[in-house]
Amino acid sequence: MAERILLVEDEQSVTDAVSYSLEQEGFELLTAGDGQTALKRFEEGRPELVILDLMLPGINGWELLKAFRKQRPGVPVIMLTARAEEADRVAGLEMGADDYITKPFSMRELAARVRAVLRRASDRTEEIVPVITKSGVRLDIDRHEVTVDGKAVTLSPKEFDLLAYLMRHAGRVRSRDDILQAVWGSPEYLDERTVDVHIRWLRLKIEADPVSPKRLVTVRGVGYKFAEL
Ligand code: CA
């Protein structure tokens, strides 16, 4: 399902450009040109992320940010501002914005920020789950224990982290680069082959037939995903 983004912006040309380019990227867009409408859309539309222009008529961006935070603290907010002043950014981040972007910006940069912020937000909510059970695999984060169809299996620490990461994002593809960063913190001496090798080892331990894996699936040209069976 497409992730829904609320764009709060009073300049129509910016709204049009941002909506068009994020829709091309596969997101669903809600838009609001003023504060009142923004609050209404936020409540009714339940967006997964907000892009918020600070300079708005009526209710200003700061008040909106506060209102969004109060209603649904987990929803990430990216501030949009024409003002490049350090003070604004710092104040915004202190008030709980997740990121900011200064106008003028490229659509490519905005899309990259949106994806990064959404990824961080989903890591945040999913990391607090101590036990994940999916597709016959039970992963106990606190105890560092894994069972597959009820049988205990022994994983190395990296195999465990890798499996935990993919299970937290079950059903969604993660690129080798995403995986390297999340599991290894992406040190320079490692390359994406490291991921492939660990996936192969994991398959030997958690797949009934490692040659045709059902749980740890390769998505050609993209990466890997943990399939929900
Ligand atoms: Ca504005």
XYZ file of N, CA and C in Angstrom, residues 20-210:
573
model
N 3.418 16.185 -7.765
C 3.687 15.427 -8.994
C 4.864 14.489 -8.796
N 5.955 15.027 -8.257
C 7.155 14.186 -8.209
C 7.044 13.079 -7.158
N 6.382 13.354 -6.021
C 6.241 12.284 -5.021
C 5.227 11.231 -5.463
N 4.223 11.651 -6.227
C 3.289 10.658 -6.765
C 3.995 9.747 -7.765
N 4.900 10.339 -8.529
C 5.702 9.528 -9.458
C 6.521 8.485 -8.704
N 6.926 8.840 -7.481
C 7.732 7.935 -6.652
C 6.873 6.888 -5.949
N 5.564 6.955 -6.161
C 4.689 5.935 -5.599
C 4.009 6.318 -4.286
N 4.131 7.575 -3.879
C 3.460 7.999 -2.650
C 2.071 8.536 -2.979
N 1.210 8.512 -1.933
C -0.109 9.103 -2.096
C -0.063 10.467 -1.411
N -0.563 11.508 -2.083
C -0.426 12.855 -1.539
C -1.753 13.438 -1.083
N -1.732 14.046 0.121
C -2.829 14.893 0.564
C -2.237 16.290 0.599
N -3.013 17.312 0.250
C -2.441 18.653 0.284
C -3.333 19.605 1.057
N -2.686 20.625 1.640
C -3.425 21.669 2.338
C -2.681 22.977 2.133
N -3.423 24.054 1.838
C -2.809 25.353 1.578
C -2.845 26.280 2.780
N -3.496 25.863 3.842
C -3.516 26.685 5.057
C -3.637 25.795 6.291
N -3.469 26.406 7.454
C -3.409 25.663 8.703
C -4.670 24.889 9.046
N -5.821 25.549 8.861
C -7.087 24.887 9.207
C -7.276 23.609 8.402
N -7.055 23.741 7.094
C -7.200 22.579 6.218
C -6.197 21.500 6.603
N -4.979 21.944 6.953
C -3.933 20.987 7.321
C -4.359 20.142 8.521
N -4.919 20.796 9.532
C -5.353 20.062 10.726
C -6.447 19.048 10.383
N -7.351 19.477 9.515
C -8.455 18.619 9.102
C -7.915 17.387 8.350
N -7.039 17.642 7.388
C -6.471 16.531 6.603
C -5.643 15.588 7.482
N -4.930 16.157 8.436
C -4.087 15.359 9.331
C -4.944 14.396 10.143
N -6.075 14.928 10.611
C -6.958 14.117 11.441
C -7.693 13.056 10.621
N -8.235 13.490 9.494
C -9.071 12.579 8.703
C -8.259 11.646 7.804
N -7.158 12.178 7.273
C -6.405 11.413 6.281
C -5.371 10.485 6.887
N -5.024 10.704 8.158
C -4.025 9.897 8.850
C -2.774 9.617 8.006
N -2.071 10.696 7.624
C -0.853 10.517 6.827
C 0.256 9.856 7.637
N 1.199 9.234 6.925
C 2.351 8.597 7.578
C 3.525 9.550 7.734
N 3.442 10.685 7.023
C 4.521 11.678 7.105
C 3.932 13.023 6.695
N 4.496 14.109 7.283
C 4.037 15.451 6.924
C 5.213 16.260 6.391
N 4.981 16.949 5.274
C 5.948 17.939 4.793
C 5.303 19.289 5.058
N 5.965 20.092 5.875
C 5.320 21.282 6.415
C 6.093 22.552 6.086
N 5.448 23.451 5.340
C 6.020 24.764 5.078
C 5.817 25.623 6.327
N 6.885 26.244 6.798
C 6.765 27.024 8.041
C 6.022 28.339 7.833
N 6.154 28.923 6.645
C 5.538 30.220 6.398
C 4.175 30.045 5.742
N 3.145 30.114 6.588
C 1.789 29.887 6.110
C 0.881 31.016 6.555
N -0.209 31.265 5.822
C -1.193 32.225 6.318
C -2.025 31.578 7.432
N -2.581 32.383 8.319
C -3.413 31.832 9.404
C -2.543 31.161 10.453
N -2.898 29.945 10.791
C -2.109 29.191 11.764
C -0.716 28.963 11.166
N 0.349 29.340 11.871
C 1.656 29.171 11.247
C 2.214 27.775 11.465
N 3.303 27.535 10.780
C 3.895 26.206 10.782
C 4.286 25.711 12.162
N 4.759 26.631 13.001
C 5.176 26.238 14.351
C 4.016 25.677 15.157
N 2.879 26.386 15.062
C 1.702 25.928 15.821
C 1.191 24.596 15.284
N 1.264 24.464 13.957
C 0.829 23.202 13.354
C 1.706 22.047 13.828
N 3.009 22.308 13.826
C 3.945 21.277 14.254
C 3.599 20.796 15.672
N 3.318 21.769 16.537
C 2.953 21.438 17.915
C 1.666 20.601 17.955
N 0.704 21.010 17.146
C -0.583 20.302 17.123
C -0.422 18.869 16.593
N 0.374 18.707 15.547
C 0.598 17.361 14.995
C 1.270 16.466 16.031
N 2.286 17.034 16.693
C 3.032 16.274 17.697
C 2.135 15.791 18.829
N 1.198 16.679 19.210
C 0.318 16.366 20.326
C -0.658 15.253 19.931
N -1.183 15.348 18.726
C -2.177 14.365 18.285
C -1.588 12.997 18.005
N -0.501 12.986 17.210
C 0.114 11.702 16.841
C 1.624 11.864 16.843
N 2.238 11.653 18.019
C 3.667 11.941 18.188
C 4.583 11.134 17.268
N 4.124 9.976 16.786
C 4.997 9.131 15.978
C 5.108 9.532 14.507
N 4.280 10.483 14.074
C 4.287 10.828 12.644
C 5.436 11.792 12.341
N 6.375 11.390 11.490
C 7.505 12.264 11.212
C 7.120 13.508 10.404
N 7.827 14.587 10.685
C 7.569 15.857 10.000
C 8.862 16.376 9.368
N 8.804 16.714 8.095
C 9.920 17.388 7.436
C 9.513 18.848 7.228
N 10.308 19.770 7.781
C 10.000 21.191 7.621
C 10.518 21.686 6.287
N 9.717 22.567 5.719
C 10.082 23.178 4.451
C 10.193 24.663 4.725
N 11.304 25.261 4.404
C 11.385 26.681 4.687
C 12.209 27.424 3.654
N 11.783 28.664 3.399
C 12.532 29.509 2.468
C 13.690 30.157 3.212
N 13.578 30.167 4.505
C 14.600 30.856 5.293
C 15.713 29.892 5.660
N 16.917 30.317 5.373
C 18.037 29.418 5.598
C 18.650 29.602 6.979
N 18.033 30.464 7.789
C 18.647 30.761 9.086
C 18.757 29.537 9.983
N 19.931 29.413 10.558
C 20.239 28.338 11.485
C 19.218 28.265 12.624
N 18.838 29.435 13.155
C 17.947 29.476 14.320
C 16.623 28.764 14.054
N 16.080 28.949 12.861
C 14.812 28.319 12.506
C 14.916 26.810 12.502
N 15.993 26.346 11.892
C 16.178 24.896 11.797
C 16.318 24.280 13.171
N 17.161 24.927 13.984
C 17.395 24.390 15.324
C 16.089 24.382 16.115
N 15.355 25.480 16.051
C 14.080 25.560 16.782
C 13.129 24.471 16.300
N 13.073 24.278 15.011
C 12.177 23.266 14.445
C 12.558 21.877 14.896
N 13.841 21.591 14.871
C 14.284 20.260 15.269
C 14.041 20.044 16.762
N 14.241 21.134 17.530
C 13.972 21.020 18.976
C 12.493 20.787 19.252
N 11.666 21.348 18.394
C 10.220 21.163 18.589
C 9.746 19.814 18.075
N 10.660 19.025 17.572
C 10.279 17.664 17.223
C 10.182 17.377 15.734
N 10.587 18.319 14.876
C 10.621 18.003 13.446
C 11.741 16.983 13.236
N 11.584 16.123 12.235
C 12.560 15.052 12.016
C 13.666 15.471 11.069
N 13.355 16.422 10.205
C 14.343 16.864 9.234
C 13.840 18.190 8.677
N 14.689 18.885 7.948
C 14.242 20.108 7.303
C 14.865 20.166 5.927
N 14.243 20.946 5.058
C 14.813 21.131 3.737
C 14.578 22.587 3.356
N 15.614 23.235 2.841
C 15.546 24.659 2.559
C 15.263 24.894 1.083
N 14.327 25.783 0.824
C 13.998 26.137 -0.561
C 15.097 27.012 -1.138
N 15.455 26.916 -2.391
C 14.936 25.922 -3.331
C 15.629 24.578 -3.144
N 14.873 23.496 -3.419
C 15.448 22.164 -3.255
C 15.123 21.361 -4.505
N 15.865 20.305 -4.721
C 15.554 19.463 -5.870
C 14.555 18.397 -5.447
N 13.721 17.972 -6.376
C 12.718 16.954 -6.079
C 13.386 15.639 -5.699
N 14.534 15.391 -6.326
C 15.270 14.172 -6.022
C 15.726 14.172 -4.555
N 16.185 15.341 -4.107
C 16.642 15.448 -2.720
C 15.466 15.269 -1.758
N 14.342 15.906 -2.082
C 13.173 15.782 -1.214
C 12.728 14.317 -1.111
N 12.674 13.640 -2.252
C 12.236 12.241 -2.245
C 13.184 11.388 -1.405
N 14.475 11.665 -1.498
C 15.453 10.898 -0.712
C 15.260 11.141 0.781
N 15.004 12.401 1.154
C 14.762 12.719 2.570
C 13.503 12.024 3.072
N 12.463 12.059 2.245
C 11.187 11.436 2.628
C 11.401 9.953 2.910
N 12.112 9.281 2.003
C 12.327 7.848 2.198
C 13.152 7.574 3.440
N 14.195 8.398 3.662
C 15.067 8.191 4.830
C 14.286 8.394 6.131
N 13.470 9.446 6.169
C 12.713 9.744 7.392
C 11.667 8.651 7.663
N 11.010 8.180 6.611
C 10.025 7.103 6.781
C 10.690 5.822 7.278
N 11.866 5.563 6.762
C 12.583 4.349 7.165
C 12.974 4.425 8.635
N 13.498 5.601 9.034
C 13.872 5.763 10.442
C 12.655 5.614 11.346
N 11.526 6.199 10.904
C 10.314 6.141 11.726
C 9.840 4.702 11.872
N 9.930 3.910 10.812
C 9.433 2.539 10.925
C 10.397 1.696 11.756
N 11.700 1.983 11.684
C 12.652 1.282 12.554
C 12.323 1.559 14.018
N 11.991 2.832 14.298
C 11.715 3.257 15.660
C 10.522 2.503 16.237
N 9.427 2.431 15.482
C 8.244 1.792 16.045
C 8.412 0.280 16.134
N 9.185 -0.297 15.202
C 9.246 -1.743 15.174
C 10.313 -2.318 16.090
N 11.266 -1.490 16.504
C 12.320 -1.997 17.363
C 11.851 -2.314 18.775
N 10.721 -1.732 19.178
C 10.284 -1.956 20.548
C 9.572 -3.300 20.713
N 9.307 -3.993 19.613
C 8.663 -5.296 19.716
C 9.707 -6.339 20.105
N 9.577 -6.980 21.301
C 10.628 -7.883 21.764
C 10.584 -9.273 21.124
N 9.423 -9.692 20.651
C 9.324 -11.002 20.015
C 8.586 -10.854 18.682
N 9.199 -11.367 17.630
C 8.548 -11.315 16.321
C 8.281 -12.745 15.873
N 7.053 -13.028 15.500
C 6.736 -14.361 14.983
C 6.127 -14.221 13.606
N 6.804 -14.778 12.607
C 6.296 -14.684 11.239
C 6.753 -15.877 10.431
N 5.870 -16.388 9.610
C 6.207 -17.468 8.669
C 6.903 -18.636 9.357
N 6.458 -18.969 10.553
C 7.026 -20.108 11.272
C 8.329 -19.824 12.002
N 8.811 -18.595 11.897
C 10.047 -18.229 12.597
C 9.686 -17.363 13.793
N 10.234 -17.735 14.946
C 9.992 -16.937 16.141
C 11.323 -16.383 16.621
N 11.365 -15.064 16.721
C 12.615 -14.392 17.059
C 12.411 -13.644 18.373
N 13.155 -14.029 19.384
C 13.058 -13.368 20.682
C 14.266 -12.443 20.829
N 14.000 -11.151 20.704
C 15.091 -10.166 20.661
C 15.833 -10.116 22.001
N 15.065 -10.095 23.096
C 15.695 -9.979 24.416
C 16.577 -11.183 24.741
N 16.060 -12.358 24.440
C 16.810 -13.574 24.782
C 17.769 -14.022 23.688
N 17.693 -13.375 22.556
C 18.548 -13.735 21.422
C 18.327 -15.193 21.023
N 17.069 -15.593 20.965
C 16.744 -16.980 20.616
C 15.868 -17.022 19.372
N 16.108 -18.057 18.569
C 15.318 -18.223 17.348
C 14.816 -19.652 17.267
N 13.546 -19.798 16.947
C 13.050 -21.133 16.615
C 12.435 -21.100 15.227
N 12.585 -22.205 14.516
C 11.983 -22.341 13.194
C 11.069 -23.562 13.245
N 9.799 -23.349 13.006
C 8.784 -24.392 13.149
C 8.940 -25.117 14.490
N 9.163 -24.337 15.525
C 9.244 -24.885 16.878
C 10.603 -25.437 17.286
N 11.542 -25.528 16.340
C 12.863 -26.072 16.687
C 13.883 -24.950 16.820
N 14.677 -25.040 17.902
C 15.676 -23.994 18.141
C 16.783 -24.058 17.088
N 17.206 -22.911 16.598
C 18.365 -22.859 15.713
C 19.375 -21.874 16.290
N 20.655 -22.132 16.023
C 21.702 -21.263 16.543
C 22.206 -20.343 15.431
N 22.127 -19.061 15.693
C 22.595 -18.088 14.708
C 23.773 -17.306 15.276
N 24.667 -16.886 14.397
C 25.738 -15.980 14.823
C 25.093 -14.618 15.102
N 25.779 -13.753 15.844
C 25.186 -12.442 16.147
C 24.774 -11.665 14.885
N 25.598 -11.707 13.852
C 25.249 -10.964 12.625
C 24.069 -11.605 11.896
N 24.045 -12.941 11.886
C 22.900 -13.615 11.270
C 21.617 -13.240 12.005
N 21.717 -13.172 13.327
C 20.555 -12.807 14.134
C 20.090 -11.387 13.800
N 21.035 -10.462 13.766
C 20.683 -9.060 13.473
C 20.073 -8.922 12.081
N 20.655 -9.654 11.147
C 20.158 -9.600 9.768
C 18.727 -10.133 9.681
N 18.498 -11.276 10.337
C 17.159 -11.854 10.325
C 16.159 -10.920 11.027
N 16.586 -10.355 12.153
C 15.713 -9.441 12.898
C 15.348 -8.237 12.024
N 16.335 -7.707 11.342
C 16.092 -6.536 10.489
C 15.074 -6.865 9.384
N 15.289 -7.999 8.708
C 14.380 -8.344 7.607
C 12.989 -8.714 8.123
N 12.922 -9.341 9.301
C 11.610 -9.693 9.846
C 10.831 -8.457 10.297
N 11.559 -7.465 10.803
C 10.881 -6.219 11.185
C 10.252 -5.553 9.978
N 10.859 -5.774 8.826
C 10.348 -5.162 7.602
C 9.698 -6.224 6.713
N 9.150 -7.240 7.345
C 8.599 -8.375 6.590
C 7.636 -7.914 5.501
N 7.778 -8.549 4.347
C 6.899 -8.212 3.236
C 7.411 -7.053 2.396
N 8.472 -6.399 2.889
C 9.007 -5.248 2.149
C 10.452 -5.528 1.735
N 10.786 -5.138 0.538
C 12.142 -5.372 0.037
C 13.115 -4.381 0.653
N 14.299 -4.894 1.013
C 15.369 -4.021 1.474
C 16.574 -4.221 0.559
N 17.177 -3.110 0.142
C 18.339 -3.219 -0.742
C 19.542 -3.700 0.058
N 20.555 -4.207 -0.641
C 21.781 -4.635 0.046
C 22.387 -3.479 0.820
N 22.283 -2.302 0.229
C 22.854 -1.135 0.886
C 22.105 -0.785 2.182
N 20.775 -0.848 2.139
C 19.970 -0.627 3.355
C 20.393 -1.623 4.431
N 20.555 -2.879 4.012
C 20.878 -3.949 4.959
C 22.262 -3.717 5.569
N 23.228 -3.380 4.708
C 24.592 -3.117 5.204
C 24.586 -2.009 6.253
N 23.859 -0.947 5.943
C 23.834 0.183 6.875
C 23.155 -0.182 8.180
N 22.042 -0.928 8.081
C 21.281 -1.233 9.289
C 21.982 -2.275 10.160
N 22.599 -3.276 9.542
C 23.133 -4.402 10.306
C 24.625 -4.240 10.607
N 25.351 -3.683 9.656
C 26.804 -3.562 9.855
C 27.246 -2.122 10.101
N 26.292 -1.155 9.938
C 26.678 0.240 10.071
C 27.574 0.680 8.921
N 27.582 -0.164 7.869
C 28.261 0.163 6.623
C 29.736 0.567 6.699
N 30.570 -0.200 7.378
C 31.991 0.149 7.355
C 32.561 -0.005 5.943
N 33.575 0.787 5.655
C 34.026 0.903 4.264
C 34.641 -0.368 3.700
N 35.197 -1.217 4.565
C 35.865 -2.395 4.039
C 34.892 -3.516 3.663
N 33.597 -3.314 3.951
C 32.621 -4.333 3.574
C 31.945 -3.948 2.273
N 31.588 -4.954 1.481
C 30.775 -4.629 0.322
C 29.503 -5.473 0.354
N 28.700 -5.297 -0.680
C 27.373 -5.906 -0.665
C 27.419 -7.437 -0.718
N 28.549 -7.980 -1.122
C 28.726 -9.431 -1.117
C 28.581 -10.001 0.298
N 28.989 -9.205 1.281
C 28.843 -9.617 2.680
C 27.393 -10.000 2.976
N 26.476 -9.190 2.457
C 25.052 -9.449 2.678
C 24.666 -10.775 2.020
N 25.092 -10.967 0.784
C 24.744 -12.199 0.059
C 25.227 -13.440 0.811
N 26.450 -13.364 1.318
C 27.031 -14.506 2.029
C 26.225 -14.824 3.291
N 25.884 -13.803 4.051
C 25.110 -14.032 5.276
C 23.706 -14.538 4.980
N 23.126 -14.042 3.897
C 21.805 -14.542 3.497
C 21.900 -16.038 3.191
N 22.953 -16.446 2.511
C 23.136 -17.857 2.173
C 23.246 -18.700 3.450
N 24.029 -18.225 4.402
C 24.171 -18.951 5.677
C 22.842 -19.047 6.416
N 22.130 -17.915 6.436
C 20.827 -17.913 7.117
C 19.861 -18.899 6.471
N 19.875 -18.956 5.153
C 18.966 -19.870 4.450
C 19.233 -21.319 4.845
N 20.506 -21.649 5.031
C 20.843 -23.018 5.434
C 20.199 -23.356 6.777
N 20.000 -22.321 7.601
C 19.484 -22.575 8.945
C 17.969 -22.445 9.066
N 17.368 -21.613 8.252
C 15.923 -21.384 8.462
C 15.026 -21.827 7.305
N 15.617 -22.299 6.213
C 14.790 -22.734 5.095
C 14.713 -24.265 5.065
N 13.520 -24.795 4.732
C 13.391 -26.246 4.560
C 14.246 -26.673 3.373
N 14.200 -25.890 2.296
C 15.037 -26.155 1.135
C 15.783 -24.869 0.771
N 17.059 -24.768 1.209
C 17.807 -23.524 1.002
C 17.993 -23.157 -0.474
